[in-house]
Amino acid sequence: MNPSDILKKYFGYDSFRNGQEEIIKSILSGKDALAIMPTGAGKSLCYQVPALLLSGITLVISPLISLMQDQVKSLNEAGIHAAFINSSLTEAQITKALNLAAKGTYKIIYVAPERLESNRFMDFALNSEISMVTVDEAHCISQWGQDFRPSYLKIIEFINHLPVRPVVSAFTATATKEVKTDIECILKLNRPNVVVTGFDRENLYYSVEHAAGRRKDAFVIDYIEKHPGESGIIYCTTRKNVDSLYEMLFKRGIPVTSYHAGIDNNTRKKNQDDFIYDRAQVVVATNAFGMGIDKSNVRFVIHYNMPQSMENYYQEAGRAGRDGENSQCILLFSAQDVIIDKFLLDNKNFEEMDTEDIELIKQRDSYRLQVMEGYCKTTSCLRNYILEYFGEKTFSPCDNCGNCHRDYTEADMTAEAKWVINCIAETRGRYGRNIVTGTLVGASRARLREIGADTYRSYGVLSDISEKDIQILIDQMLRKGYIVQTNGEYPVLQMGDISALKQEDTRVLIRKFGDKEIPFSGSRKKVRSTDALTSAGYRLFESLRRLRTAIAKEAGIPPYIIFNDKTLI
Ligand code: ADP
Ligand code: MG
């Protein structure tokens, strides 16, 4: 049989999806593989199909018991001999499963990474033909991934112990460069065939609404009532939020259920099923809900709070529209969310980890929170923001997201961008964004007087422009890498790689929303000053930027920049 026959016979599908066949064929040719495909793309088939064609057993390493159970259940239903060995089984059941496995009963065996360290399991593996080791949710191997699992680091030891090295394949939906490199290096993949399929989910419409407190509730109710019968997930950060939102929707007669880790197992399972089998239109849940859930007709995912990272957001929002139909992903953002997320991250449980790792994880978490906050505040295309973060090339704005659909004006701020550079050069990169903007508009704040800002040549050169617009410009320049922002308590702006900016035809465009065009209007409080909007959230794409600064330094860009443009210094 060939892969297409297997696909038809066991899974009932007529054709492969983007990327699947390539991965399957390369595995069958004996090559290691790393597949980075978005959630719902169909990664499981990419190892299940070859597993049936390889001569021995495929071990699938998977982080979650529920995930293993679901997969094994559907494989068994399809007539495929598969099993899982994990802590949900009793010792007697494990013995039985291992005995059957040793006899070659199963083609596919799912295990948690911890299992690989057990002597009994090692015994079984040493005496069996293991054709492939597949690492599912492989981002767990990386501290840059979203759910780092130290036991994933042991996988390579296990593989090294095997008498014959099996094919190793790894699958994840996280595509950032750091994670990809970690997977390749830590798993010691042998010249793997790396397949990355597009992260763009064209049928998802992304939007961000700025709303706090009761306005969030009003938004949710309004949305659900305007979309009767449409299945949707509402994610909240805390269980408390889940419970109160659930109560409120329930009282309004909306068919709703809820899900979080504080609800007892049986009820939780029942609630999940109510949602999956459309007995409840809406589920209000924490992020404990959804991993491995495959419900195709979810029409909307509303985030009642800002998640802690883009990785989380992309995955959770990505549960909408698995059937390819148009669906909405709406994030309700308030400044309070950032404070709560910071609190949660600060109080994260770091049991059994060494201090170096903890430091690294803290840095990573705060970086990712900034990226997420940047998403909520950006005025440019939301889709491009996501794709850019996941390392995909982006082109023109998508014209299919909340920001693209708002009434905005685009302003050419190339000349102003050069002044930002000049100001940073002139002040030798010693100041943060508020001093830089204040200097450029010629503000007369005490702090500016203190540093003698009015003696700078860039002082007041942009006095006809609002500080808010300069802040938007600075964000844009950070994203492009023209400038960088340091880490730490008092981040300062420094020169990035400005080579592109020196070219005649490079334009720096920013988008401005009119005040009236906030899509969900109401008693919106006026934001007091730009400071509130700009506090910590803009240290975007930090690691990349640091690299770029290094390059700029290497290239010997002098502290004073003199542009050709005659209007400038
Ligand atoms: P991922 O692990 O990438 O998030 P899954 O492997 O869980 O995605 O697959 C998501 C859904 O897509 C499943 O319901 C699966 O049966 C379906 N699917 C996978 N491949 C195909 C295909 N070639 N044709 C149709 N449906 C597919
Ligand atoms: Mg999967």
Coordinates of C-alpha atoms and ligand atoms in Angstrom, one line a residue:
M1 CA 0.0 0.0 0.0
N2 CA 1.1 3.6 -0.5
P3 CA 0.4 6.6 1.7
S4 CA -2.7 7.6 -0.3
D5 CA -4.2 4.1 0.1
I6 CA -3.6 4.3 3.8
L7 CA -5.2 7.7 4.0
K8 CA -8.3 6.5 2.2
K9 CA -8.5 3.1 3.9
Y10 CA -8.0 4.0 7.5
F11 CA -8.8 7.7 7.7
G12 CA -11.4 8.0 5.0
Y13 CA -9.8 11.1 3.3
D14 CA -9.3 11.4 -0.4
S15 CA -6.4 13.8 -0.5
F16 CA -3.6 15.1 1.6
R17 CA -3.5 18.6 2.9
N18 CA -0.7 21.0 2.4
G19 CA 2.6 19.6 3.6
Q20 CA 1.4 16.2 4.7
E21 CA 2.5 14.1 1.8
E22 CA 5.9 15.7 1.7
I23 CA 6.5 14.9 5.4
I24 CA 5.2 11.3 5.0
K25 CA 7.3 10.6 2.0
S26 CA 10.4 11.9 3.6
I27 CA 9.9 9.9 6.7
L28 CA 9.4 6.8 4.6
S29 CA 12.7 7.5 2.9
G30 CA 14.3 7.3 6.3
K31 CA 15.0 10.9 6.8
D32 CA 14.4 12.8 10.1
A33 CA 11.6 15.4 9.8
L34 CA 10.6 18.5 11.6
A35 CA 7.1 19.7 10.7
I36 CA 5.9 23.1 11.8
M37 CA 2.3 23.4 10.9
P38 CA -0.4 25.5 12.5
T39 CA -3.0 24.0 14.8
G40 CA -5.6 22.0 13.0
A41 CA -3.4 21.5 9.9
G42 CA -3.4 17.7 10.4
K43 CA 0.0 16.9 12.0
S44 CA -1.1 13.6 13.5
L45 CA -1.7 12.0 10.1
C46 CA 1.9 12.9 9.1
Y47 CA 3.2 10.4 11.6
Q48 CA 0.3 8.0 11.8
V49 CA 0.3 7.2 8.0
P50 CA 4.1 6.3 7.9
A51 CA 3.8 4.4 11.2
L52 CA 1.5 2.0 9.4
L53 CA 4.0 1.5 6.6
L54 CA 7.2 1.2 8.6
S55 CA 8.1 -2.3 9.6
G56 CA 8.4 -1.8 13.3
I57 CA 6.7 0.2 16.1
T58 CA 6.3 4.0 16.2
L59 CA 6.6 5.6 19.6
V60 CA 4.7 8.9 19.9
I61 CA 5.8 11.1 22.7
S62 CA 3.0 13.4 23.8
P63 CA 2.7 15.7 26.7
L64 CA -0.9 15.2 27.7
I65 CA -2.8 12.1 28.8
S66 CA -6.1 13.4 27.4
L67 CA -4.5 13.9 24.1
M68 CA -3.1 10.4 24.0
Q69 CA -6.5 8.9 25.0
D70 CA -8.3 10.8 22.3
Q71 CA -5.8 9.8 19.6
V72 CA -5.7 6.2 20.6
K73 CA -9.4 6.0 20.7
S74 CA -9.8 7.3 17.2
L75 CA -7.0 5.1 15.9
N76 CA -8.6 2.0 17.4
E77 CA -12.0 3.0 15.9
A78 CA -10.3 3.2 12.5
G79 CA -9.0 -0.3 13.0
I80 CA -5.4 0.6 13.8
H81 CA -3.7 -1.2 16.7
A82 CA -2.5 1.5 19.0
A83 CA -2.1 2.0 22.7
F84 CA -1.0 4.5 25.3
I85 CA 1.1 3.8 28.3
N86 CA 0.8 6.5 31.0
S87 CA 0.0 7.2 34.6
S88 CA -3.7 6.9 34.0
L89 CA -3.1 3.1 33.9
T90 CA -2.7 0.9 36.9
E91 CA 0.6 -1.1 37.3
A92 CA -1.2 -4.2 36.2
Q93 CA -2.6 -2.5 33.1
I94 CA 0.9 -1.2 32.2
T95 CA 2.3 -4.7 32.5
K96 CA -0.4 -6.0 30.3
A97 CA 0.1 -3.3 27.7
L98 CA 3.9 -3.8 27.7
N99 CA 3.5 -7.5 27.3
L100 CA 1.2 -7.1 24.3
A101 CA 3.5 -4.4 22.9
A102 CA 6.5 -6.7 23.2
K103 CA 4.6 -9.2 21.1
G104 CA 4.2 -6.6 18.4
T105 CA 0.5 -6.1 18.9
Y106 CA 0.7 -2.3 18.4
K107 CA 2.0 -0.3 15.5
I108 CA 1.7 3.0 17.4
I109 CA 2.3 3.5 21.1
Y110 CA 1.8 6.8 22.8
V111 CA 3.9 7.6 25.9
A112 CA 4.6 10.6 28.1
P113 CA 8.2 11.7 28.1
E114 CA 8.6 10.6 31.7
R115 CA 7.9 7.1 30.8
L116 CA 11.1 6.9 28.7
E117 CA 13.1 6.9 32.0
S118 CA 11.4 3.8 33.4
N119 CA 13.5 0.6 33.3
R120 CA 10.6 -1.5 32.3
F121 CA 9.9 0.6 29.3
M122 CA 13.5 0.7 28.3
D123 CA 13.6 -3.1 28.5
F124 CA 10.7 -3.3 26.2
A125 CA 12.2 -0.8 23.8
L126 CA 15.6 -2.5 23.7
N127 CA 13.9 -5.8 22.7
S128 CA 11.6 -4.4 20.1
E129 CA 12.0 -2.9 16.7
I130 CA 11.4 0.8 17.1
S131 CA 11.2 2.2 13.6
M132 CA 10.3 5.8 14.5
V133 CA 10.3 8.1 17.5
T134 CA 7.8 10.9 17.0
V135 CA 7.8 13.9 19.2
D136 CA 4.4 15.6 19.2
E137 CA 4.0 19.1 20.5
A138 CA 7.8 19.3 20.2
H139 CA 8.0 22.9 21.3
C140 CA 7.8 21.5 24.9
I141 CA 11.5 20.8 24.4
S142 CA 12.3 24.4 24.2
Q143 CA 12.3 26.9 27.0
W144 CA 11.2 29.4 24.4
G145 CA 8.2 27.2 23.6
Q146 CA 5.0 27.7 25.5
D147 CA 4.9 24.8 27.8
F148 CA 8.4 23.8 28.5
R149 CA 8.7 20.2 29.9
P150 CA 12.1 19.4 31.3
S151 CA 11.4 15.7 30.7
Y152 CA 11.4 16.3 27.0
L153 CA 15.1 16.9 27.3
K154 CA 15.5 13.2 28.1
I155 CA 14.2 12.0 24.8
I156 CA 17.5 12.1 23.1
E157 CA 19.1 10.0 25.8
F158 CA 16.4 7.4 25.2
I159 CA 17.0 7.5 21.5
N160 CA 20.8 7.2 22.0
H161 CA 20.2 4.0 24.0
L162 CA 18.4 2.2 21.2
P163 CA 20.4 -0.4 19.4
V164 CA 19.4 1.0 16.0
R165 CA 18.7 4.7 15.6
P166 CA 15.1 5.1 14.5
V167 CA 13.8 7.8 12.3
V168 CA 13.0 10.8 14.5
S169 CA 10.2 13.1 13.6
A170 CA 9.0 16.2 15.5
F171 CA 5.8 18.2 15.2
T172 CA 4.8 21.5 16.5
A173 CA 2.7 24.6 15.8
T174 CA 5.3 27.0 17.2
A175 CA 7.4 28.4 14.6
T176 CA 9.7 31.0 16.2
K177 CA 13.3 30.7 15.3
E178 CA 14.4 29.9 18.8
V179 CA 12.0 27.0 19.2
K180 CA 12.9 25.6 15.8
T181 CA 16.6 25.7 16.6
D182 CA 16.1 24.2 20.0
I183 CA 14.1 21.3 18.6
E184 CA 16.7 20.6 15.9
C185 CA 19.6 20.8 18.3
I186 CA 18.2 19.2 21.5
L187 CA 16.7 16.3 19.6
K188 CA 19.9 16.1 17.5
L189 CA 17.8 15.7 14.3
N190 CA 20.0 14.3 11.6
R191 CA 19.8 16.7 8.6
P192 CA 16.0 16.8 8.9
N193 CA 13.6 17.6 6.2
V194 CA 12.0 20.8 7.7
V195 CA 8.6 21.5 6.4
V196 CA 6.9 24.7 7.4
T197 CA 3.4 25.3 6.1
G198 CA 1.8 28.7 6.2
F199 CA 0.6 30.1 9.4
D200 CA -2.0 32.3 7.8
R201 CA -5.5 31.1 8.6
E202 CA -7.3 33.0 5.9
N203 CA -10.7 32.3 7.2
L204 CA -10.0 33.8 10.6
Y205 CA -10.8 37.5 11.1
Y206 CA -8.7 39.0 13.9
S207 CA -9.7 42.0 15.9
V208 CA -8.9 43.8 19.1
E209 CA -11.4 45.8 21.1
H210 CA -10.3 48.1 23.8
A211 CA -12.8 47.6 26.6
A212 CA -12.6 47.2 30.4
G213 CA -14.9 45.9 33.1
R214 CA -18.6 46.0 32.3
R215 CA -18.0 47.0 28.7
K216 CA -16.4 43.6 28.2
D217 CA -19.5 41.9 29.5
A218 CA -21.7 44.1 27.3
F219 CA -19.6 43.3 24.3
V220 CA -19.8 39.5 24.9
I221 CA -23.6 39.6 25.4
D222 CA -24.1 41.8 22.4
Y223 CA -21.9 39.5 20.3
I224 CA -23.6 36.3 21.3
E225 CA -27.1 37.7 20.9
K226 CA -26.2 38.9 17.4
H227 CA -24.8 35.5 16.5
P228 CA -27.6 33.1 17.6
G229 CA -26.7 29.5 17.4
E230 CA -23.1 30.1 16.6
S231 CA -20.7 27.9 18.5
G232 CA -18.0 29.9 20.4
I233 CA -15.3 29.8 23.1
I234 CA -14.7 32.6 25.5
Y235 CA -11.4 32.5 27.2
C236 CA -10.7 34.2 30.5
T237 CA -7.5 34.4 32.4
T238 CA -8.8 33.4 35.9
R239 CA -11.3 30.8 37.1
K240 CA -13.1 33.6 38.9
N241 CA -13.7 35.4 35.7
V242 CA -14.9 32.2 34.1
D243 CA -17.4 31.6 36.9
S244 CA -18.8 35.1 36.9
L245 CA -19.1 35.4 33.2
Y246 CA -20.7 32.0 33.0
E247 CA -23.3 33.1 35.7
M248 CA -24.1 36.2 33.8
L249 CA -24.6 34.5 30.4
F250 CA -26.6 31.7 32.1
K251 CA -28.9 34.2 33.7
R252 CA -29.6 35.7 30.3
G253 CA -30.7 32.4 29.0
I254 CA -27.7 31.8 26.7
P255 CA -27.0 28.0 26.4
V256 CA -23.6 28.2 28.0
T257 CA -21.2 25.9 29.9
S258 CA -17.9 26.4 31.6
Y259 CA -14.5 24.7 32.0
H260 CA -11.6 25.2 34.2
A261 CA -9.2 23.1 36.4
G262 CA -11.2 23.9 39.5
I263 CA -14.3 22.0 38.3
D264 CA -14.4 18.4 39.3
N265 CA -13.4 15.8 36.6
N266 CA -16.8 14.4 35.9
T267 CA -18.5 17.8 35.5
R268 CA -15.7 19.1 33.5
K269 CA -15.9 16.1 31.1
K270 CA -19.6 16.6 30.8
N271 CA -19.3 20.3 30.1
Q272 CA -16.7 19.7 27.5
D273 CA -19.0 17.1 25.8
D274 CA -22.0 19.5 26.0
F275 CA -20.0 22.0 24.0
I276 CA -18.5 19.5 21.5
Y277 CA -21.9 18.0 20.8
D278 CA -23.6 21.4 20.5
R279 CA -25.8 21.0 23.5
A280 CA -24.2 24.2 24.8
Q281 CA -23.6 27.0 22.3
V282 CA -20.9 28.7 24.2
V283 CA -18.2 27.6 26.6
V284 CA -16.5 30.0 29.0
A285 CA -13.1 28.6 29.9
T286 CA -9.6 29.1 31.1
N287 CA -6.8 28.1 28.9
A288 CA -7.1 24.6 30.4
F289 CA -9.7 24.1 27.8
G290 CA -9.0 23.1 24.2
M291 CA -5.7 21.2 23.9
G292 CA -6.5 18.3 21.6
I293 CA -10.1 19.3 21.1
D294 CA -11.2 18.9 17.6
K295 CA -14.5 20.7 17.1
S296 CA -14.8 22.0 13.6
N297 CA -17.6 24.5 13.7
V298 CA -16.4 26.9 16.3
R299 CA -17.4 30.3 14.7
F300 CA -15.9 32.6 17.3
V301 CA -13.2 32.7 19.9
I302 CA -13.4 35.7 22.2
H303 CA -10.6 36.4 24.6
Y304 CA -12.1 38.2 27.6
N305 CA -8.5 39.0 28.7
M306 CA -5.2 39.3 27.0
P307 CA -3.3 36.0 27.0
Q308 CA 0.3 35.9 28.2
S309 CA 1.8 35.2 24.8
M310 CA 1.3 35.2 21.1
E311 CA 1.9 31.5 21.1
N312 CA -1.0 31.0 23.4
Y313 CA -3.2 33.5 21.5
Y314 CA -2.5 31.9 18.1
Q315 CA -3.3 28.5 19.4
E316 CA -6.4 29.4 21.3
A317 CA -7.8 31.7 18.7
G318 CA -6.9 29.0 16.1
R319 CA -9.6 26.7 17.5
A320 CA -12.1 28.8 15.5
G321 CA -12.9 27.8 12.0
R322 CA -11.2 24.5 11.7
D323 CA -13.8 23.7 9.0
G324 CA -12.4 26.5 6.9
E325 CA -15.5 28.6 7.3
N326 CA -15.2 32.3 8.2
S327 CA -14.8 32.8 11.9
Q328 CA -13.9 35.6 14.3
C329 CA -11.1 35.9 16.8
I330 CA -11.7 38.9 19.1
L331 CA -9.5 40.0 21.9
L332 CA -10.9 42.3 24.5
F333 CA -8.1 44.3 25.8
S334 CA -7.7 46.5 28.9
A335 CA -4.6 47.8 30.7
Q336 CA -5.7 45.8 33.7
D337 CA -5.1 42.6 31.8
V338 CA -1.4 43.4 31.5
I339 CA -1.2 43.9 35.3
I340 CA -2.9 40.6 36.0
D341 CA -0.7 38.7 33.5
K342 CA 2.4 40.2 35.0
F343 CA 1.2 39.2 38.5
L344 CA 0.6 35.7 37.3
L345 CA 4.0 35.4 35.7
D346 CA 5.7 36.8 38.8
N347 CA 4.0 34.2 40.9
K348 CA 4.6 31.3 38.5
N349 CA 5.6 28.1 40.2
F350 CA 9.2 27.3 39.5
E351 CA 9.6 24.2 41.6
E352 CA 12.5 21.9 40.8
M353 CA 14.1 24.2 38.3
D354 CA 17.5 25.7 38.7
T355 CA 18.0 29.4 39.0
E356 CA 19.6 29.9 35.6
D357 CA 16.6 28.4 33.9
I358 CA 14.2 30.4 36.0
E359 CA 16.0 33.6 35.0
L360 CA 15.8 32.7 31.3
I361 CA 12.1 31.8 31.6
K362 CA 11.4 35.1 33.3
Q363 CA 13.1 37.0 30.6
R364 CA 11.3 35.0 27.9
D365 CA 7.9 35.5 29.6
S366 CA 8.3 39.2 29.9
Y367 CA 9.4 39.5 26.3
R368 CA 6.4 37.5 25.2
L369 CA 4.0 39.6 27.2
Q370 CA 5.4 42.7 25.5
V371 CA 4.8 41.1 22.1
M372 CA 1.3 40.3 23.1
E373 CA 0.7 43.8 24.4
G374 CA 2.1 45.2 21.2
Y375 CA -0.5 43.2 19.3
C376 CA -3.3 44.7 21.4
K377 CA -2.0 48.2 20.8
T378 CA -0.7 48.1 17.2
T379 CA -2.5 50.2 14.7
S380 CA -1.2 48.2 11.8
C381 CA -2.5 44.9 10.2
L382 CA -3.1 42.3 12.9
R383 CA -2.6 39.4 10.6
N384 CA 0.8 40.6 9.6
Y385 CA 1.7 41.2 13.2
I386 CA 1.0 37.6 14.0
L387 CA 2.7 36.3 10.9
E388 CA 5.7 38.5 11.4
Y389 CA 6.1 37.2 14.9
F390 CA 6.0 33.6 13.7
G391 CA 8.8 34.4 11.2
E392 CA 6.7 34.5 8.1
K393 CA 7.3 37.0 5.3
T394 CA 4.5 39.5 5.2
F395 CA 3.4 41.7 2.4
S396 CA 0.7 44.2 2.1
P397 CA -1.9 44.6 4.9
C398 CA -4.5 41.8 4.8
D399 CA -7.6 44.0 4.4
N400 CA -9.3 41.3 6.5
C401 CA -8.8 42.2 10.1
G402 CA -10.2 44.6 12.6
N403 CA -7.4 47.1 12.1
C404 CA -7.5 47.0 8.3
H405 CA -11.2 47.5 8.5
R406 CA -11.0 50.5 10.7
D407 CA -11.1 53.9 9.2
Y408 CA -7.5 54.9 9.2
T409 CA -5.2 57.3 7.5
E410 CA -1.8 56.4 6.5
A411 CA 0.9 59.0 7.0
D412 CA 4.4 59.0 5.4
M413 CA 6.7 59.7 8.3
T414 CA 10.0 58.9 6.7
A415 CA 11.5 62.3 7.4
E416 CA 10.2 62.1 11.0
A417 CA 11.8 58.7 11.3
K418 CA 15.1 60.1 10.4
W419 CA 14.7 62.7 13.1
V420 CA 14.1 60.0 15.6
I421 CA 17.3 58.4 14.6
N422 CA 19.1 61.8 14.8
C423 CA 17.7 62.4 18.2
I424 CA 18.9 59.0 19.5
A425 CA 22.3 59.5 17.9
E426 CA 22.6 62.9 19.4
T427 CA 21.7 61.8 22.9
R428 CA 23.9 58.7 22.4
G429 CA 21.2 56.3 23.1
R430 CA 20.9 57.2 26.8
Y431 CA 17.2 57.9 27.0
G432 CA 13.8 56.2 26.9
R433 CA 11.0 56.8 24.5
N434 CA 9.3 59.5 26.5
I435 CA 12.4 61.7 26.6
V436 CA 13.0 61.1 22.9
T437 CA 9.4 62.1 22.0
G438 CA 9.4 65.0 24.4
T439 CA 12.7 66.3 22.9
L440 CA 11.4 66.0 19.4
V441 CA 8.2 67.9 20.0
G442 CA 10.0 70.4 22.1
A443 CA 8.1 69.8 25.3
S444 CA 9.0 71.6 28.5
R445 CA 8.8 68.9 31.1
A446 CA 11.0 69.2 34.2
R447 CA 12.9 66.1 33.2
L448 CA 13.7 67.5 29.8
R449 CA 15.0 70.7 31.4
E450 CA 17.1 68.7 33.8
I451 CA 18.9 67.0 30.9
G452 CA 19.2 70.2 28.9
A453 CA 17.1 68.9 26.1
D454 CA 16.7 72.3 24.5
T455 CA 20.3 72.4 23.6
Y456 CA 19.9 69.4 21.3
R457 CA 19.6 70.1 17.6
S458 CA 16.6 67.8 17.4
Y459 CA 14.8 69.7 20.1
G460 CA 11.4 70.8 18.9
V461 CA 12.0 69.9 15.2
L462 CA 8.7 67.9 15.2
S463 CA 6.7 70.4 17.2
D464 CA 3.9 70.2 14.6
I465 CA 3.3 66.5 15.3
S466 CA 1.6 65.0 18.4
E467 CA 3.6 62.9 20.8
K468 CA 1.1 60.1 20.3
D469 CA 2.0 59.9 16.6
I470 CA 5.6 59.9 17.4
Q471 CA 5.0 57.0 19.8
I472 CA 3.3 55.1 17.0
L473 CA 6.2 55.9 14.7
I474 CA 8.6 54.6 17.3
D475 CA 6.7 51.4 17.5
Q476 CA 6.9 51.0 13.8
M477 CA 10.6 51.7 13.8
L478 CA 11.1 49.1 16.6
R479 CA 9.3 46.5 14.5
K480 CA 11.4 47.3 11.5
G481 CA 14.6 47.1 13.6
Y482 CA 15.7 50.7 12.8
I483 CA 15.9 51.3 16.5
V484 CA 16.0 48.9 19.5
Q485 CA 14.9 49.1 23.0
T486 CA 17.0 47.7 25.9
N487 CA 15.6 45.4 28.6
G488 CA 15.5 46.3 32.2
E489 CA 13.7 48.7 34.5
Y490 CA 14.5 51.8 32.5
P491 CA 14.6 50.7 28.9
V492 CA 16.3 53.1 26.5
L493 CA 16.1 53.5 22.8
Q494 CA 19.2 52.8 20.8
M495 CA 20.3 52.6 17.2
G496 CA 19.3 49.5 15.2
D497 CA 20.1 48.6 11.7
I498 CA 19.3 51.7 9.6
S499 CA 20.8 50.7 6.4
A500 CA 17.4 50.3 4.8
L501 CA 16.4 53.7 6.0
K502 CA 19.4 55.3 4.3
Q503 CA 18.1 54.2 0.9
E504 CA 16.2 56.7 -1.2
D505 CA 13.1 54.7 -1.8
T506 CA 12.5 53.4 1.8
R507 CA 9.3 54.9 3.3
V508 CA 8.1 54.7 6.8
L509 CA 4.4 54.7 6.9
I510 CA 2.2 54.7 10.0
R511 CA -1.5 54.3 10.5
K512 CA -3.6 56.6 12.6
F513 CA -7.0 55.7 13.8
G514 CA -9.5 58.6 14.1
D515 CA -10.9 59.0 17.6
K516 CA -14.4 58.3 16.4
E517 CA -13.7 54.9 14.8
I518 CA -13.4 52.7 17.9
P519 CA -15.7 49.9 16.7
F520 CA -17.4 49.1 19.9
S521 CA -18.2 52.5 21.2
G522 CA -19.8 53.4 24.5
S523 CA -18.8 55.4 27.4
R524 CA -15.2 55.2 26.5
K525 CA -12.9 57.1 28.8
K526 CA -10.4 59.3 27.2
V527 CA -6.9 58.0 27.7
R528 CA -5.1 60.6 29.7
S529 CA -1.7 60.8 28.0
T530 CA 0.4 58.9 25.7
D531 CA 2.4 57.6 28.7
A532 CA -0.4 55.4 29.8
L533 CA -0.5 53.8 26.4
T534 CA 3.2 53.4 26.0
S535 CA 4.5 52.2 29.3
A536 CA 6.2 48.8 29.0
G537 CA 4.6 47.2 26.1
Y538 CA 6.9 48.1 23.3
R539 CA 10.0 46.2 23.7
L540 CA 9.1 44.2 20.7
F541 CA 11.0 41.3 19.2
E542 CA 13.9 42.0 21.6
S543 CA 16.2 39.2 20.7
L544 CA 16.1 39.9 17.1
R545 CA 16.7 43.5 17.7
R546 CA 19.7 42.9 19.9
L547 CA 21.2 40.9 17.0
R548 CA 20.5 43.8 14.7
T549 CA 22.2 46.3 17.1
A550 CA 25.2 44.0 17.1
I551 CA 25.2 44.1 13.3
A552 CA 24.9 47.8 13.3
K553 CA 27.8 48.1 15.6
E554 CA 29.9 45.7 13.6
A555 CA 29.1 47.8 10.5
G556 CA 30.6 50.7 12.3
I557 CA 27.6 53.0 12.3
P558 CA 28.8 56.2 14.0
P559 CA 27.0 57.7 16.9
Y560 CA 26.1 60.8 14.9
I561 CA 24.0 60.0 11.8
I562 CA 24.0 62.4 9.0
F563 CA 21.4 61.8 6.4
N564 CA 21.5 63.1 2.9
D565 CA 18.1 64.7 3.4
K566 CA 18.9 68.4 3.5
T567 CA 16.3 69.2 6.1
L568 CA 18.1 67.2 8.6
I569 CA 21.3 67.6 10.5
Ligands
ADP1 P1 -3.0 19.3 14.5 O1 -2.3 18.2 15.3 O2 -2.1 19.8 13.4 O3 -3.5 20.4 15.3 P2 -4.8 17.2 13.9 O4 -3.8 16.2 13.5 O5 -5.5 17.0 15.2 O6 -4.2 18.6 13.7 O7 -5.9 17.2 12.7 C1 -7.0 18.2 12.7 C2 -8.2 17.6 12.0 O8 -7.9 17.6 10.6 C3 -8.5 16.2 12.3 O9 -9.9 16.1 12.5 C4 -8.1 15.4 11.2 O10 -8.8 14.2 11.0 C5 -8.3 16.3 10.0 N1 -7.5 16.0 8.9 C6 -6.1 15.8 8.9 N2 -5.7 15.5 7.6 C7 -6.7 15.6 6.8 C8 -6.9 15.4 5.4 N3 -5.9 15.1 4.6 N4 -8.1 15.6 4.9 C9 -9.2 15.9 5.7 N5 -9.1 16.1 7.0 C10 -7.9 15.9 7.6
MG2 MG -1.7 17.8 17.2

